[in-house]
mmCIF file of C-alpha atoms and ligand atoms in Angstrom:
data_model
loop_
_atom_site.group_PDB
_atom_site.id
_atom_site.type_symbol
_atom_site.label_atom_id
_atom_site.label_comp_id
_atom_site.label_asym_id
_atom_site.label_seq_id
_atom_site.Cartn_x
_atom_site.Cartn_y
_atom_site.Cartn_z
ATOM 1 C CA UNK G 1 -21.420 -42.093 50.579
ATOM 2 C CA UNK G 2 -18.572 -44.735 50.513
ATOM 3 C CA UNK G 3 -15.644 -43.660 49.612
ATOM 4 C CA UNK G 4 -14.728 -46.043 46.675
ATOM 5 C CA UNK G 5 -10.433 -47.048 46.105
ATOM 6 C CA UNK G 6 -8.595 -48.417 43.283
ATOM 7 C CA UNK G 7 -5.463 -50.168 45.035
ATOM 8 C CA UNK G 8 -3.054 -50.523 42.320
ATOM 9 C CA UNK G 9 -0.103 -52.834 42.548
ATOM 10 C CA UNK G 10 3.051 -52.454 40.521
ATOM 11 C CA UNK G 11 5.313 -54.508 42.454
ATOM 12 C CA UNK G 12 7.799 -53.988 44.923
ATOM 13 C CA UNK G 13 9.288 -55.842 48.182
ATOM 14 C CA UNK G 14 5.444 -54.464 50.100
ATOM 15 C CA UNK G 15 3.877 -56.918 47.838
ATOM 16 C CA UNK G 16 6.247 -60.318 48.272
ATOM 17 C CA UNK G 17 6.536 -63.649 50.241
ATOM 18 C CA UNK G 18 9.303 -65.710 50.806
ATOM 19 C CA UNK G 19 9.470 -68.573 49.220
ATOM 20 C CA UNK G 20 9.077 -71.567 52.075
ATOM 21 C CA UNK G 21 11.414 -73.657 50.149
ATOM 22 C CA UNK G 22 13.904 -70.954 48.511
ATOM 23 C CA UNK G 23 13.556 -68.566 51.050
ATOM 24 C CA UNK G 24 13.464 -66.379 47.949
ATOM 25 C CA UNK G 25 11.209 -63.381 48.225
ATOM 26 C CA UNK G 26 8.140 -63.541 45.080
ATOM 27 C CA UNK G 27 5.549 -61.197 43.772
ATOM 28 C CA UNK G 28 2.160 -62.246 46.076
ATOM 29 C CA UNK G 29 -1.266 -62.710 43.723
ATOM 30 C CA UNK G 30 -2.681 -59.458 44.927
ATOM 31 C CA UNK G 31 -6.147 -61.520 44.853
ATOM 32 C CA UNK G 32 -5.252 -63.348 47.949
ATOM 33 C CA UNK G 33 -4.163 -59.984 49.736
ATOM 34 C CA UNK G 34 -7.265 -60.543 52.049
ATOM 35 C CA UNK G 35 -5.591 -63.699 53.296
ATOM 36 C CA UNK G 36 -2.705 -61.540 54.157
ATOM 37 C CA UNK G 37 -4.282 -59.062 55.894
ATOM 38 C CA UNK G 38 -8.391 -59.799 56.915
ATOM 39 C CA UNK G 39 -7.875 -56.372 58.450
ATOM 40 C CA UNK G 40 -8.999 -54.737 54.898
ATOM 41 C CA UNK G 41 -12.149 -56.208 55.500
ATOM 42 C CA UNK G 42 -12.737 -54.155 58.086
ATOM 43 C CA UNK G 43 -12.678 -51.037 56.156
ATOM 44 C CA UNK G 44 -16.094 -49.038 55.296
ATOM 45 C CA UNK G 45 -14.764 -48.541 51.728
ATOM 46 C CA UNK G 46 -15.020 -49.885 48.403
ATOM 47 C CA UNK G 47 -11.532 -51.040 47.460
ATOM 48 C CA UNK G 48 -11.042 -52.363 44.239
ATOM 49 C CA UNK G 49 -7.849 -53.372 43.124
ATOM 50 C CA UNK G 50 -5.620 -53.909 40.118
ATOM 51 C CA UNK G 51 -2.710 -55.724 39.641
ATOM 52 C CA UNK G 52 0.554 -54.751 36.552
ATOM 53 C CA UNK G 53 1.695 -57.575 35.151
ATOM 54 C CA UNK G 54 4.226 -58.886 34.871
ATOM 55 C CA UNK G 55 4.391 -57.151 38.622
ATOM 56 C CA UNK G 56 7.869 -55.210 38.555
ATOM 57 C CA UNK G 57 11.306 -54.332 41.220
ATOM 58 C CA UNK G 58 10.849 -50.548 40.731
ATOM 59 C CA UNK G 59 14.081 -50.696 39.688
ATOM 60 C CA UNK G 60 12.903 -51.906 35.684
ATOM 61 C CA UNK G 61 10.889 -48.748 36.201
ATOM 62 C CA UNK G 62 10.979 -46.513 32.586
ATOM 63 C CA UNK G 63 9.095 -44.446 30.880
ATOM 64 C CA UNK G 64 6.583 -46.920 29.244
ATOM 65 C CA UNK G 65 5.845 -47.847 33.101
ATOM 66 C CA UNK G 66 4.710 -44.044 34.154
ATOM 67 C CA UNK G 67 2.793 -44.063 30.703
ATOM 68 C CA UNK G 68 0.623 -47.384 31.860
ATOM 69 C CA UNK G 69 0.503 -45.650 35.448
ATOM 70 C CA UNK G 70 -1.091 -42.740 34.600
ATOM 71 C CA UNK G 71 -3.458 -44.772 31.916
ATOM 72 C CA UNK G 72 -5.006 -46.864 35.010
ATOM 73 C CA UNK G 73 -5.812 -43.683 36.690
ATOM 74 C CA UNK G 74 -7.306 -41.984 33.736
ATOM 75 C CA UNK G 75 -9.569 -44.465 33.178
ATOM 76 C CA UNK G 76 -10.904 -45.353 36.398
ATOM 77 C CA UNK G 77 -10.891 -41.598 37.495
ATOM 78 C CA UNK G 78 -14.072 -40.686 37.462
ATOM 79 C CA UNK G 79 -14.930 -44.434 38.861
ATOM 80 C CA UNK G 80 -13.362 -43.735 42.022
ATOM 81 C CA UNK G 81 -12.512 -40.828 44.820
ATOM 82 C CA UNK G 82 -8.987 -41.645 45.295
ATOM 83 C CA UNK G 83 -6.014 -44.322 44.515
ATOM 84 C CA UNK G 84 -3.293 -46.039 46.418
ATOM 85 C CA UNK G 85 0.138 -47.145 44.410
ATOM 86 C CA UNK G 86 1.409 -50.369 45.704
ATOM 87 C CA UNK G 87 5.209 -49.161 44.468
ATOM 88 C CA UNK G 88 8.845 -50.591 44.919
ATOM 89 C CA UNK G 89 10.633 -47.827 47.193
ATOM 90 C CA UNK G 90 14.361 -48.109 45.266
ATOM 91 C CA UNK G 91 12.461 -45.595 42.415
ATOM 92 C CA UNK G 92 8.841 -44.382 44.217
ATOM 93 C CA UNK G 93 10.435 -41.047 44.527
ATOM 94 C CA UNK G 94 11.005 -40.946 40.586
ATOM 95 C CA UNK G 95 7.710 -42.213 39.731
ATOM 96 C CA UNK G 96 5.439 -40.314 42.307
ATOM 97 C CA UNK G 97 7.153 -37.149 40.480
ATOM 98 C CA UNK G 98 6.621 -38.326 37.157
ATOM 99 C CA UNK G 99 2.847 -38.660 37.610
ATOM 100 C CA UNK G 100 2.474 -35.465 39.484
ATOM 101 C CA UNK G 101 3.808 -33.949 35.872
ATOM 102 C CA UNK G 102 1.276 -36.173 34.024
ATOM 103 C CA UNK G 103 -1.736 -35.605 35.820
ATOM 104 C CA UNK G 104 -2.427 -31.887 35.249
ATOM 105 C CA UNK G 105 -5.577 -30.809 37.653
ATOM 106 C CA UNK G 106 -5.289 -34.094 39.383
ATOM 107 C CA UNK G 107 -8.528 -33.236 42.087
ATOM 108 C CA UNK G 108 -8.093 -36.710 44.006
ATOM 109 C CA UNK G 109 -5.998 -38.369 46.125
ATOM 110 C CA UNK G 110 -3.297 -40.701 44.277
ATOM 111 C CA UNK G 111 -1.404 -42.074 47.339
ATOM 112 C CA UNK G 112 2.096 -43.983 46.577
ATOM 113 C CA UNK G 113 3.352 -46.375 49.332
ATOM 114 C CA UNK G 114 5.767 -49.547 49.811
ATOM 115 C CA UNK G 115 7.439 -51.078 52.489
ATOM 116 C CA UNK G 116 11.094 -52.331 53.013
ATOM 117 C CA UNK G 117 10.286 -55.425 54.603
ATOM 118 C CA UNK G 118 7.390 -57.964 52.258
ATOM 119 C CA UNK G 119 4.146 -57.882 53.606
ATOM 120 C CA UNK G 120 4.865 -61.934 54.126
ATOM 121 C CA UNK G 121 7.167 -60.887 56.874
ATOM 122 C CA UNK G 122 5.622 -60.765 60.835
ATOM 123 C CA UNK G 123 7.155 -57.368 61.589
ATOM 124 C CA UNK G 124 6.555 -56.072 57.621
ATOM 125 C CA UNK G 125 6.253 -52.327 57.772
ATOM 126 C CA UNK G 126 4.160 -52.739 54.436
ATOM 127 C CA UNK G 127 0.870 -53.269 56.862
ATOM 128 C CA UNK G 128 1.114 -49.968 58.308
ATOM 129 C CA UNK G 129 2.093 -47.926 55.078
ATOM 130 C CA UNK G 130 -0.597 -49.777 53.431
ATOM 131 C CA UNK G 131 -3.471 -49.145 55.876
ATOM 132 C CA UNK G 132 -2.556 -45.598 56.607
ATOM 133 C CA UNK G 133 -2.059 -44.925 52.490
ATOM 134 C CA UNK G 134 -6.130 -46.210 52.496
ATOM 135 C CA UNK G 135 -7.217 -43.847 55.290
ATOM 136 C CA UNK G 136 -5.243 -40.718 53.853
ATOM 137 C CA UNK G 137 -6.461 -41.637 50.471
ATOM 138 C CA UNK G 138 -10.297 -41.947 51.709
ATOM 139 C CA UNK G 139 -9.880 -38.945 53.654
ATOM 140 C CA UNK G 140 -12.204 -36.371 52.839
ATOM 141 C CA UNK G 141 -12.838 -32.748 54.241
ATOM 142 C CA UNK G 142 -17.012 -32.279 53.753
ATOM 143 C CA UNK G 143 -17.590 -33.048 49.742
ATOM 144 C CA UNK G 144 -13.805 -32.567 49.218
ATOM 145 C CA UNK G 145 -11.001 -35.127 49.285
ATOM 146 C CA UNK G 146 -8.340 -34.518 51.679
ATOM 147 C CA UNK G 147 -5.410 -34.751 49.996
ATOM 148 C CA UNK G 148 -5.917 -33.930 46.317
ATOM 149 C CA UNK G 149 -2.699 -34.362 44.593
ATOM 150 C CA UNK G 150 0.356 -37.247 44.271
ATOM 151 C CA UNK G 151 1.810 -38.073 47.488
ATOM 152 C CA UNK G 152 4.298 -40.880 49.458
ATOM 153 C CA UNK G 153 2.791 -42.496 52.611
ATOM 154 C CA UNK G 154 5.692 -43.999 54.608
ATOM 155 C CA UNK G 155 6.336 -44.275 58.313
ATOM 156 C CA UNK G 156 3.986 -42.242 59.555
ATOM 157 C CA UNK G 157 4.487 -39.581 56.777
ATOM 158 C CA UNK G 158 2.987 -37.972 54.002
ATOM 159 C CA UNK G 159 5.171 -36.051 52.001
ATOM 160 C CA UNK G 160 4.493 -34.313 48.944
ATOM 161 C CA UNK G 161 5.526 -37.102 46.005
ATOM 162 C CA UNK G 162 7.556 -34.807 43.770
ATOM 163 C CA UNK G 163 9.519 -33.489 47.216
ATOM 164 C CA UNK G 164 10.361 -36.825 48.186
ATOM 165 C CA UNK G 165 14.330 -39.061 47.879
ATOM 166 C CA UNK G 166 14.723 -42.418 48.835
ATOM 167 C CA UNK G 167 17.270 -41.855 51.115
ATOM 168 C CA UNK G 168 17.821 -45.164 53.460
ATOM 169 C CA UNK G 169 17.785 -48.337 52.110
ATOM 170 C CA UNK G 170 17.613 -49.962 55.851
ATOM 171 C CA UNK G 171 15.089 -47.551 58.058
ATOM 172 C CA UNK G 172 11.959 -47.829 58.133
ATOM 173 C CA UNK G 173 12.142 -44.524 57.068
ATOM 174 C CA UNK G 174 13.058 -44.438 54.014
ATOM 175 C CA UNK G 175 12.434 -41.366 52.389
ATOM 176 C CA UNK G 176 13.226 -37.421 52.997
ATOM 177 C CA UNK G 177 11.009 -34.537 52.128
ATOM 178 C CA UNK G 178 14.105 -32.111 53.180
ATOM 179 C CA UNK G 179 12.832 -29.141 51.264
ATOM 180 C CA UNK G 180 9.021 -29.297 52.339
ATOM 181 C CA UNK G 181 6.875 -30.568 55.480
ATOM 182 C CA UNK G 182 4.771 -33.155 55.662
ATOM 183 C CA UNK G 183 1.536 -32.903 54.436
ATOM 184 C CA UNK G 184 0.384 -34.962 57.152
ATOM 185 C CA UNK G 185 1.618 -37.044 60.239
ATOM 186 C CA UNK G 186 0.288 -39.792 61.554
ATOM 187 C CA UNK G 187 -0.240 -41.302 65.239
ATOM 188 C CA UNK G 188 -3.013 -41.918 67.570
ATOM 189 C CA UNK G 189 -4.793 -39.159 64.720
ATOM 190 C CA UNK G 190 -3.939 -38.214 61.262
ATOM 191 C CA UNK G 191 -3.171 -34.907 61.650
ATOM 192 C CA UNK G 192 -3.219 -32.749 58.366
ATOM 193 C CA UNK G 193 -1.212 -29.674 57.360
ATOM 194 C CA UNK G 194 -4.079 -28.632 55.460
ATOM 195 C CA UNK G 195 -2.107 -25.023 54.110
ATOM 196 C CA UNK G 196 0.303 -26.968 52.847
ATOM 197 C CA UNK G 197 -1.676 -29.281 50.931
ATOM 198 C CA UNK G 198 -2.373 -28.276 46.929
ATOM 199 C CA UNK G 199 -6.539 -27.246 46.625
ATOM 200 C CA UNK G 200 -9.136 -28.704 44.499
ATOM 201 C CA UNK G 201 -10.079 -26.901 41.603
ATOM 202 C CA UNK G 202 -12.913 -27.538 39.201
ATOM 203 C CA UNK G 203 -10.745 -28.016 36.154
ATOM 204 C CA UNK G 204 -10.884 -31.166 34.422
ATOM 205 C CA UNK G 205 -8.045 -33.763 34.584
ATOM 206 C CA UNK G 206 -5.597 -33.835 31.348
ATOM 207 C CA UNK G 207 -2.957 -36.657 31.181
ATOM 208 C CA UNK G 208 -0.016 -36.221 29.488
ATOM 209 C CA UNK G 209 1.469 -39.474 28.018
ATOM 210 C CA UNK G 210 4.357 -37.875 25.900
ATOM 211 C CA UNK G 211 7.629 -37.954 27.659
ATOM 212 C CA UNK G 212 11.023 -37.320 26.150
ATOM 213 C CA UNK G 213 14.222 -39.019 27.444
ATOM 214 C CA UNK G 214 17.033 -37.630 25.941
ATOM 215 C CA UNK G 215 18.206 -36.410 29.267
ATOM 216 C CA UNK G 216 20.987 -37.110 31.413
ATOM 217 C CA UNK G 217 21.945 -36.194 35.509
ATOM 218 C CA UNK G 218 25.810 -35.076 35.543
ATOM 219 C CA UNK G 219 26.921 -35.535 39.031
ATOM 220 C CA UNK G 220 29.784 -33.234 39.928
ATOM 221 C CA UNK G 221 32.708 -34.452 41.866
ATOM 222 C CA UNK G 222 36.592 -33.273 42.672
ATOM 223 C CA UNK G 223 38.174 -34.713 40.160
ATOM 224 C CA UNK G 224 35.774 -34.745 37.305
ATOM 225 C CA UNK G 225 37.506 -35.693 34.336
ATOM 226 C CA UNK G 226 37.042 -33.077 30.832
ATOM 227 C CA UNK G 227 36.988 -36.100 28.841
ATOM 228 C CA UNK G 228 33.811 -37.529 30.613
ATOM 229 C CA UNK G 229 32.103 -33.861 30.839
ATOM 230 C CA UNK G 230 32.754 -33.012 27.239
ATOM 231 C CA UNK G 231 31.442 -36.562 26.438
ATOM 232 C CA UNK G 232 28.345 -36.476 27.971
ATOM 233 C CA UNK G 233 27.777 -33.362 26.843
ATOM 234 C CA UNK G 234 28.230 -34.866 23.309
ATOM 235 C CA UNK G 235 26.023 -37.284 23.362
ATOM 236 C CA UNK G 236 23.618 -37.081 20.205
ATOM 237 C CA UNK G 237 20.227 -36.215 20.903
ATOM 238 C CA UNK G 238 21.008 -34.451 23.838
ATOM 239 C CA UNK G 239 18.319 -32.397 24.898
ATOM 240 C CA UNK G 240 18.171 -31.369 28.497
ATOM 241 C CA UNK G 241 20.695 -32.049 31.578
ATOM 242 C CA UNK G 242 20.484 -32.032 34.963
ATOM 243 C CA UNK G 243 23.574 -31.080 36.835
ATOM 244 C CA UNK G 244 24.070 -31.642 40.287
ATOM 245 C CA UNK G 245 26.171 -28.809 41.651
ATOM 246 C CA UNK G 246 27.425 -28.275 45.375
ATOM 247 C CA UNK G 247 25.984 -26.875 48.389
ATOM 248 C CA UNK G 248 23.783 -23.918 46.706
ATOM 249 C CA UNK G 249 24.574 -24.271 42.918
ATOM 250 C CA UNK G 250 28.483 -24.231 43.239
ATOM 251 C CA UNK G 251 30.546 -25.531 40.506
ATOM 252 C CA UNK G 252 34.358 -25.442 39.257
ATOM 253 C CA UNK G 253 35.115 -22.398 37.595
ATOM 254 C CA UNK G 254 38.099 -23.927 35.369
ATOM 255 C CA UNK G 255 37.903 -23.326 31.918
ATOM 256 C CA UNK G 256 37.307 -26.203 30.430
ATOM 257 C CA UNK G 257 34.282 -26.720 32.235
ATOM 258 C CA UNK G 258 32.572 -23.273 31.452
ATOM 259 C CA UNK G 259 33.484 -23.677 28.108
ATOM 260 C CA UNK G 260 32.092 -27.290 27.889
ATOM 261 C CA UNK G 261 28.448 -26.065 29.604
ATOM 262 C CA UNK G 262 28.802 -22.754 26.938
ATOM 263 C CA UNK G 263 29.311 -24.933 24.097
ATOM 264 C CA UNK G 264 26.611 -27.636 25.026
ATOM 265 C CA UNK G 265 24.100 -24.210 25.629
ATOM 266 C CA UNK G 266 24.352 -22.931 22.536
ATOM 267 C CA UNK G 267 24.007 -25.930 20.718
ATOM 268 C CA UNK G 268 20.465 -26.253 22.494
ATOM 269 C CA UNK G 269 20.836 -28.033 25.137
ATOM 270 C CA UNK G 270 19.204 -27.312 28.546
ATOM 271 C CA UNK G 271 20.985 -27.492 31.206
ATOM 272 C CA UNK G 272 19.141 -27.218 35.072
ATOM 273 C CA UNK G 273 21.128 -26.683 38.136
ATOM 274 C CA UNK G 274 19.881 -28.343 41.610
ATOM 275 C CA UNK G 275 21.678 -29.218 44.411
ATOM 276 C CA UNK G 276 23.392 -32.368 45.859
ATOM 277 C CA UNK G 277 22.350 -31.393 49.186
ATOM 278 C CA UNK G 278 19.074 -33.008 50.685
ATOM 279 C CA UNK G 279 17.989 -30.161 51.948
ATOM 280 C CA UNK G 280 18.527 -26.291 51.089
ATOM 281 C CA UNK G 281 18.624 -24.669 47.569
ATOM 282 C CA UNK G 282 20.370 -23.301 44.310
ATOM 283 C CA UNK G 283 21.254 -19.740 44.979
ATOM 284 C CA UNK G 284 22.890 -18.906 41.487
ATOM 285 C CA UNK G 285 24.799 -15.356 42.321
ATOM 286 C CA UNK G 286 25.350 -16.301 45.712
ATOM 287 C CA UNK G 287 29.240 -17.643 45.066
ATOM 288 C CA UNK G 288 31.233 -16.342 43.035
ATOM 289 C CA UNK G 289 31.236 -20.178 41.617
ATOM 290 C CA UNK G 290 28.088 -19.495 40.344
ATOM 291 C CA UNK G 291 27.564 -16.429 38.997
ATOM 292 C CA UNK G 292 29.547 -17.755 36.061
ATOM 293 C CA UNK G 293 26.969 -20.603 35.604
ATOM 294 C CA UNK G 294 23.895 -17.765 35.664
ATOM 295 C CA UNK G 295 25.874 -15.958 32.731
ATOM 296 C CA UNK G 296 26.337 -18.646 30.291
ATOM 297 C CA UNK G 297 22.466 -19.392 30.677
ATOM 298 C CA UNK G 298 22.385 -22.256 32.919
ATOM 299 C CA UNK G 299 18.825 -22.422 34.689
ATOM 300 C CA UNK G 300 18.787 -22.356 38.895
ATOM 301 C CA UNK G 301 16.268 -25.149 39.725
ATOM 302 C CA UNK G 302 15.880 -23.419 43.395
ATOM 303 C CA UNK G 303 15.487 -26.124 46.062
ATOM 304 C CA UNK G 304 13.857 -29.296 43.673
ATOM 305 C CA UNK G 305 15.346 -32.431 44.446
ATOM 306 C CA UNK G 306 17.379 -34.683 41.583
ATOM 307 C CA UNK G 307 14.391 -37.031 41.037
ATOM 308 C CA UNK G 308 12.001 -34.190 40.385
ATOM 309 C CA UNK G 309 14.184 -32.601 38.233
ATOM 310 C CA UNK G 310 14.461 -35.148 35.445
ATOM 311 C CA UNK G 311 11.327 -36.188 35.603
ATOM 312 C CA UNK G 312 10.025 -32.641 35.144
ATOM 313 C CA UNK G 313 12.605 -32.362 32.273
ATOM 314 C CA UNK G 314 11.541 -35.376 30.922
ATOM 315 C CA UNK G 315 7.809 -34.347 30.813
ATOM 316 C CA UNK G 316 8.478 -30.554 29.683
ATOM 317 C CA UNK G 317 10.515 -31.618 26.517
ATOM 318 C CA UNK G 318 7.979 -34.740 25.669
ATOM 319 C CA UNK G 319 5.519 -31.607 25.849
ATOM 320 C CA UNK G 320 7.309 -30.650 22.509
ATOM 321 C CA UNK G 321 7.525 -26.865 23.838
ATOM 322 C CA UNK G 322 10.672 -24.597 22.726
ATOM 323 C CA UNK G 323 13.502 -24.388 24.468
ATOM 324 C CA UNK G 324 12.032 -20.744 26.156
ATOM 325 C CA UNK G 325 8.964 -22.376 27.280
ATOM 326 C CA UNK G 326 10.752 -25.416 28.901
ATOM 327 C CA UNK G 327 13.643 -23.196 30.496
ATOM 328 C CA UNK G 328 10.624 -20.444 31.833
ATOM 329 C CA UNK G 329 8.639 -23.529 33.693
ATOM 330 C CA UNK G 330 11.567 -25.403 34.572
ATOM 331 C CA UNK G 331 12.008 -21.866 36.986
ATOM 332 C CA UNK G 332 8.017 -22.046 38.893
ATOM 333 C CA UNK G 333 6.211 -24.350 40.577
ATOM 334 C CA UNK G 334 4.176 -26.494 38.427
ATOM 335 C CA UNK G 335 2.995 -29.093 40.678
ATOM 336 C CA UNK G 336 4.372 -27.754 44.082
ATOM 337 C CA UNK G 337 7.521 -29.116 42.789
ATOM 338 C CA UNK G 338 9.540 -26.284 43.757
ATOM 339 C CA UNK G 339 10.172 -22.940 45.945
ATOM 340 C CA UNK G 340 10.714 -19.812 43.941
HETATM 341 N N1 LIG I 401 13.923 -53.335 44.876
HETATM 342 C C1 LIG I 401 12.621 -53.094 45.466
HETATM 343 C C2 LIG I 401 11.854 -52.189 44.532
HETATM 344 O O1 LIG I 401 12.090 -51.021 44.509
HETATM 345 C C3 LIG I 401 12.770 -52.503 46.802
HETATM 346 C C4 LIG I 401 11.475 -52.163 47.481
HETATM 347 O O2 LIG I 401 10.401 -52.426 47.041
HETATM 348 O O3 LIG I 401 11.557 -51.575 48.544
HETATM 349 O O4 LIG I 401 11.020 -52.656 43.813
#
């Protein structure tokens, strides 16, 4: 049978031309993409596409955005065997975690890519990405897609979406899956790391569309002021907050700072500790700089990156669970999110 694709375009530098008169770069009709690249034709599939509109910079990404996202793919799921996200890179990272909260039992491929140079360009790196996101996301092992879950295609990569940063705004590589391997590399072959890709399961897909933003990501830094941490951490409607520690889950130990993160935990307010580092994890206990962070109740978020993080604490506390619930999940692996 045919494997049938829904290419859906959001926007993003993969999908722009410059402007022959303003050398400005501008959102391409998506219906013309053939012109661009005849090469689609050459595919055996069915690829159907659809377009956002107004077509966005990923950077005017919010939480609307992931809601209309996940509504395309819930209604064309059962109309097709996989989709490919035409995406802006600056927040793919955010949104191809975001969706892997949404789409519980998600049993088909949804396949984020972008490029860094418009497809307009001669030596765009959007071609590539694009055709490669098609194979992967046509892909199927016997009756069984290949790669059932949301992932990033780019340069020769797949990485596992909600593992992913943006990390170069230059390369060609642009992202980092520093905490888990590819799920697949590509070259003269695709070669898939099939143990380290989720399974299909039988279970039906649920989408969840409620997602609560009363969150905030607290960066630490020598020199943090009290004023700014007490602040933020008195900003009404607080709810959860991501703090981005050192090395494995290190923070000051002053006073004012303990008691600011005390205060802000008894009032409620969740507060999840991952690493700056790209790579590694949050080891609450293992410095004595932590320890103190595990006794006033902050939660480890073991080796998740920053971008999974919020959007899993966005999606937990839209779920309208209690604070228990959220802080017991925010600990395992939802979506492959996260080593325990
Ligand atoms: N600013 C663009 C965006 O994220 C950059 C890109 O597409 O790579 O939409």
């Amino acid at each position: 049978m045919t494997p049938s694709l829904l290419i859906i375009y959001t926007g993003g530098t993969i999908g722009m031309v410059k402007d022959p008169h303003t050398g400005a770069l501008q959102p391409y009709p998506f219906e013309d993409i053939y012109k661009l690249m005849p090469v689609l034709r050459n595919f055996d599939y069915a690829l159907h596409s659809v377009s956002f509109a107004p077509l966005i910079d990923s950077s005017n990404v919010t939480p609307g955005f992931w809601v209309k996202l996940a509504t395309v793919i819930e209604e064309n799921y059962e109309k097709y065997d996989g989709f490919v996200v035409l995406h802006g890179t600056d927040t793919m990272a955010y949104s191809a975690s975001m969706l892997s909260f949404m789409l519980e039992n998600l049993s088909k491929p949804v396949i984020f890519t972008g490029s860094q140079l418009p497809m307009g360009v001669i030596r765009t790196d959007g071609r590539d990405n694009f055709i490669n996101a098609i194979e992967i996301a046509a892909a199927r092992n016997g009756d069984k897609p290949m790669v059932p879950e949301v992932a990033i295609y780019f340069e020769n990569k797949l990485m596992r979406g909600n593992r992913t940063s943006k990390y170069n705004a230059e390369n060609f590589n642009a992202f980092l899956s520093g905490n888990y391997p590819p799920l697949a590399e590509v070259g003269v072959r695709i070669r898939y790391h099939s143990a380290l890709i989720l399974k299909t399961h039988n279970r039906k897909l649920s989408v969840h569309k409620k997602l609560d933003n009363s969150v905030l990501i607290l960066k630490l830094f020598p020199g943090i002021a009290s004023i700014v941490v007490k602040n933020a951490l008195n900003i009404p409607g607080l709810k959860g907050v991501i703090l981005e520690t050192y090395g494995a889950g290190n923070a000051p130990t002053d006073d004012w700072f303990i008691d600011a993160l005390r205060e802000a935990i008894q009032k409620g307010i969740i507060i999840y500790n991952v690493t700056q580092c790209k790579g590694g994890a949050v080891d609450m206990g293992k410095y004595e700089t932590s320890i103190i962070l595990n006794r006033i109740g902050v939660i480890g978020g073991f080796d998740i990156t920053t971008e999974s993080a919020i959007a899993k604490m966005m999606f937990l506390l839209g779920q309208g669970y209690k604070n228990d619930k959220v802080k017991k999940l925010l600990q395992v692996s939802m979506r492959g999110e996260l080593t325990v």
